Amino acid sequence: MLSARSLFQEIVDNDDSYRLFCSIAASGEAQGGWENGRIAALLPVAQRHLAPKVARHGADEDKHGRIFRALLRKRGLSPADVPGEADYTMLLERRGIGLAHDTLRRAEPLTEQDVITYLAHSRVTEQRASEQMLLLKKYFGDDPELGRAIRMISEDEDNHLAYCHEELLRFAHAGHGRRIQRTLRACALAEIAVHRDVSLAVMDRMGRILGWPAAKSAVLAAGIHARYAYERLAGWRRMVSLRMPERRDALGGRATEFA
């Protein structure tokens, strides 16, 4: 029977597919760490109070990258090259979502609009990350090899999402509500398309590595397209709603390191 659990288990059990999975995850997290580090350094004077939280966000992402690389080392595996069609962060940037890397490489301070763009982009992508880690925690939270890492990353992603909600609501209360909603909607619609494309690319690679029959690959591709159709119709709305989180000041505490 084809299920999400059996699919993940098949990927984890094979060294080559596991290597690709961890490499893609490590690359994306490292990129997120760099982006947040640059944003923390470039915040405008009026938003400098956010610097410790943005820096903490970046430090968490760097930590996640190290965790996935450590999981590879435990199996004696080296990181694999990430195919361009599976590079989630790069594809989002190409669609104009988030802050361009050219902007982040300059020494010029960001604008208030840039900060809103960053938070809206993060709110959408952290929704995806939180949901994906929750799914992995459901299936592998007690796994002796992966469990501790997955539980820690899942907790961090929930904190990141809570932080985005809280800070965007602060901006909304300051009169930026319409701008925030427009930005969130654009980010969400672009993200679901990129997620579809990346999912198809990754499943294609996994299918070739694992020798899946054409029928199995076709069923998985159909499922990805069906998920996109749902998200394009209505599912994107969960990515743009804002509510005060139960976890207040989620990035104000001390980060937890992974040994």
Coordinates of C-alpha atoms in Angstrom, one line a residue:
M1 CA 0.0 0.0 0.0
L2 CA 1.3 3.4 -1.0
S3 CA 1.3 5.8 2.0
A4 CA 3.3 8.8 3.2
R5 CA 4.9 6.7 5.9
S6 CA 5.9 3.9 3.6
L7 CA 7.3 6.5 1.1
F8 CA 9.4 8.3 3.7
Q9 CA 10.6 4.9 5.1
E10 CA 11.7 3.8 1.7
I11 CA 13.7 7.0 1.2
V12 CA 15.3 6.8 4.6
D13 CA 16.3 3.2 4.2
N14 CA 18.3 3.7 1.0
D15 CA 21.6 5.5 1.4
D16 CA 21.4 7.3 -2.0
S17 CA 17.9 8.6 -1.5
Y18 CA 18.6 9.5 2.1
R19 CA 21.8 11.4 1.0
L20 CA 19.7 13.4 -1.5
F21 CA 17.0 14.1 1.0
C22 CA 19.4 15.3 3.7
S23 CA 21.5 17.3 1.2
I24 CA 18.5 19.2 -0.1
A25 CA 17.4 20.0 3.4
A26 CA 20.8 21.0 4.6
S27 CA 21.3 23.3 1.6
G28 CA 18.0 25.1 2.1
E29 CA 18.6 25.6 5.8
A30 CA 22.1 27.0 5.3
Q31 CA 20.7 29.4 2.7
G32 CA 18.0 30.5 5.1
G33 CA 20.7 31.0 7.8
W34 CA 22.7 33.3 5.5
E35 CA 19.6 35.3 4.5
N36 CA 18.5 35.9 8.1
G37 CA 22.0 36.8 9.1
R38 CA 22.2 39.5 6.4
I39 CA 18.8 40.8 7.2
A40 CA 19.7 41.2 10.9
A41 CA 22.8 43.2 9.9
L42 CA 20.8 45.5 7.5
L43 CA 17.7 46.3 9.6
P44 CA 16.7 50.0 9.5
V45 CA 17.2 52.0 12.7
A46 CA 13.5 52.0 13.5
Q47 CA 13.5 48.1 13.4
R48 CA 16.8 47.4 15.1
H49 CA 14.9 45.9 18.1
L50 CA 14.2 42.9 15.8
A51 CA 17.9 42.2 15.2
P52 CA 18.3 39.6 18.0
K53 CA 15.2 37.7 16.9
V54 CA 16.2 37.8 13.2
A55 CA 19.7 36.7 14.1
R56 CA 18.3 33.9 16.3
H57 CA 16.1 32.8 13.3
G58 CA 19.3 32.6 11.2
A59 CA 21.2 30.8 13.9
D60 CA 18.4 28.2 14.1
E61 CA 18.5 27.7 10.3
D62 CA 22.3 27.3 10.4
K63 CA 21.9 24.7 13.2
H64 CA 19.4 22.8 11.1
G65 CA 21.9 22.7 8.2
R66 CA 24.5 21.3 10.6
I67 CA 22.0 18.7 11.9
F68 CA 21.3 17.4 8.4
R69 CA 25.0 17.2 7.6
A70 CA 25.6 15.4 10.9
L71 CA 22.9 12.8 9.9
L72 CA 24.8 12.2 6.7
R73 CA 28.1 11.8 8.5
K74 CA 26.5 9.2 10.9
R75 CA 26.0 7.0 7.8
G76 CA 29.4 7.8 6.4
L77 CA 27.8 9.8 3.5
S78 CA 29.0 13.0 2.0
P79 CA 26.6 15.8 0.8
A80 CA 25.2 15.5 -2.7
D81 CA 24.9 18.3 -5.2
V82 CA 21.4 19.8 -5.1
P83 CA 19.7 19.8 -8.5
G84 CA 18.7 23.3 -9.6
E85 CA 15.1 22.2 -10.1
A86 CA 15.0 21.1 -6.5
D87 CA 16.5 24.2 -5.0
Y88 CA 13.4 25.7 -3.2
T89 CA 15.0 28.9 -2.0
M90 CA 16.6 29.7 -5.4
L91 CA 13.3 29.1 -7.2
L92 CA 11.4 31.4 -4.8
E93 CA 13.9 34.1 -5.4
R94 CA 13.6 33.8 -9.1
R95 CA 9.9 34.4 -8.7
G96 CA 10.6 37.6 -6.9
I97 CA 9.5 36.3 -3.5
G98 CA 11.4 37.5 -0.4
L99 CA 14.4 39.8 -0.5
A100 CA 16.7 39.4 -3.5
H101 CA 20.2 38.3 -2.7
D102 CA 21.6 41.3 -4.5
T103 CA 19.9 43.5 -2.0
L104 CA 21.2 41.4 0.9
R105 CA 24.8 41.6 -0.4
R106 CA 24.8 45.4 -0.3
A107 CA 25.7 47.4 2.8
E108 CA 22.6 49.6 2.4
P109 CA 20.0 49.5 5.2
L110 CA 16.7 47.8 4.4
T111 CA 13.5 49.8 4.3
E112 CA 10.4 49.2 6.4
Q113 CA 8.7 47.6 3.3
D114 CA 11.7 45.3 3.0
V115 CA 11.2 44.1 6.6
I116 CA 7.5 43.5 5.9
T117 CA 8.4 41.5 2.8
Y118 CA 10.9 39.4 4.8
L119 CA 8.3 38.7 7.5
A120 CA 5.6 37.8 5.0
H121 CA 7.9 35.5 3.0
S122 CA 9.0 33.9 6.2
R123 CA 5.4 33.5 7.5
V124 CA 4.5 31.6 4.3
T125 CA 7.6 29.4 4.1
E126 CA 7.7 28.7 7.8
Q127 CA 4.1 27.4 7.5
R128 CA 5.3 24.9 5.0
A129 CA 8.3 24.0 7.1
S130 CA 6.2 23.6 10.2
E131 CA 3.7 21.3 8.5
Q132 CA 6.4 19.2 6.9
M133 CA 8.3 18.7 10.2
L134 CA 5.1 17.9 12.0
L135 CA 4.5 15.1 9.4
L136 CA 8.1 13.8 9.8
K137 CA 7.7 13.9 13.6
K138 CA 4.5 11.9 13.4
Y139 CA 6.4 9.1 11.5
F140 CA 9.9 9.4 12.8
G141 CA 9.7 11.3 16.1
D142 CA 10.7 8.1 18.0
D143 CA 13.2 6.8 15.5
P144 CA 16.6 6.2 17.1
E145 CA 18.5 7.7 14.2
L146 CA 16.3 10.6 13.3
G147 CA 13.9 11.3 16.2
R148 CA 15.9 13.8 18.3
A149 CA 16.9 15.9 15.3
I150 CA 13.3 15.9 13.9
R151 CA 11.8 16.9 17.2
M152 CA 14.3 19.7 17.7
I153 CA 13.8 21.1 14.2
S154 CA 10.0 20.9 14.4
E155 CA 10.1 22.9 17.7
D156 CA 12.2 25.5 16.1
E157 CA 10.0 25.8 13.0
D158 CA 6.9 26.3 15.2
N159 CA 8.8 29.1 17.0
H160 CA 9.7 30.7 13.7
L161 CA 6.1 30.6 12.6
A162 CA 4.9 32.1 15.9
Y163 CA 7.4 34.9 15.6
C164 CA 6.3 35.8 12.1
H165 CA 2.6 36.0 13.2
E166 CA 3.5 38.2 16.1
E167 CA 5.7 40.6 14.2
L168 CA 3.3 40.9 11.2
L169 CA 0.4 41.7 13.6
R170 CA 2.6 44.4 15.1
F171 CA 3.0 46.0 11.7
A172 CA -0.7 45.5 10.9
H173 CA -1.6 47.4 14.0
A174 CA 0.7 50.2 12.9
G175 CA -1.3 50.6 9.7
H176 CA 0.3 48.2 7.3
G177 CA -2.5 45.7 7.2
R178 CA -3.4 45.9 3.5
R179 CA 0.2 45.9 2.4
I180 CA 0.8 42.8 4.5
Q181 CA -2.2 41.0 3.1
R182 CA -1.2 41.8 -0.5
T183 CA 2.4 40.6 0.1
L184 CA 1.2 37.4 1.9
R185 CA -1.1 36.5 -0.9
A186 CA 1.6 37.0 -3.6
C187 CA 4.0 34.9 -1.5
A188 CA 1.6 32.1 -0.9
L189 CA 0.5 31.7 -4.5
A190 CA 4.1 31.7 -5.7
E191 CA 5.2 29.3 -2.9
I192 CA 2.6 26.7 -3.7
A193 CA 3.7 26.6 -7.3
V194 CA 7.3 26.3 -6.4
H195 CA 6.5 23.6 -3.8
R196 CA 4.7 21.7 -6.5
D197 CA 7.6 22.0 -9.0
V198 CA 10.2 21.1 -6.4
S199 CA 8.1 18.1 -5.2
L200 CA 7.8 16.8 -8.7
A201 CA 11.6 17.2 -9.3
V202 CA 12.5 15.5 -6.0
M203 CA 10.1 12.6 -6.5
D204 CA 11.4 12.1 -10.1
R205 CA 15.0 11.9 -8.7
M206 CA 13.9 9.6 -5.9
G207 CA 12.1 7.4 -8.3
R208 CA 15.2 6.9 -10.5
I209 CA 17.3 6.2 -7.4
L210 CA 14.9 3.7 -6.0
G211 CA 13.8 2.1 -9.2
W212 CA 10.1 2.9 -8.9
P213 CA 7.9 1.5 -11.6
A214 CA 6.2 4.1 -13.9
A215 CA 2.8 3.5 -12.4
K216 CA 4.0 4.4 -8.9
S217 CA 5.8 7.5 -10.1
A218 CA 2.6 8.5 -12.0
V219 CA 0.4 8.1 -8.9
L220 CA 2.8 10.2 -6.8
A221 CA 2.9 12.9 -9.5
A222 CA -0.9 12.9 -9.7
G223 CA -1.0 13.3 -5.9
I224 CA 1.4 16.3 -6.1
H225 CA -0.7 18.0 -8.8
A226 CA -3.9 17.3 -6.8
R227 CA -2.4 18.9 -3.7
Y228 CA -1.4 21.9 -5.8
A229 CA -4.9 22.2 -7.2
Y230 CA -6.4 22.2 -3.7
E231 CA -3.9 24.8 -2.5
R232 CA -4.4 27.0 -5.5
L233 CA -8.2 26.9 -5.0
A234 CA -8.4 27.4 -1.2
G235 CA -5.5 25.9 0.7
W236 CA -3.3 28.9 0.3
R237 CA -5.5 30.8 2.7
R238 CA -4.0 29.0 5.7
M239 CA -0.7 30.7 4.7
V240 CA -2.0 34.3 4.8
S241 CA -4.1 34.3 8.0
L242 CA -2.7 36.1 11.0
R243 CA -3.5 35.3 14.6
M244 CA -1.7 36.1 17.9
P245 CA 0.3 32.9 18.7
E246 CA 0.2 31.0 22.0
R247 CA 4.0 31.2 21.9
R248 CA 4.7 34.9 22.6
D249 CA 8.2 36.2 22.1
A250 CA 9.1 32.7 20.6
L251 CA 12.6 33.8 19.5
G252 CA 13.3 35.8 22.6
G253 CA 14.7 33.0 24.6
R254 CA 17.9 31.0 24.4
A255 CA 18.4 28.7 21.4
T256 CA 18.9 25.0 21.9
E257 CA 22.0 23.4 20.3
F258 CA 22.2 19.9 18.8
A259 CA 25.1 17.8 19.9

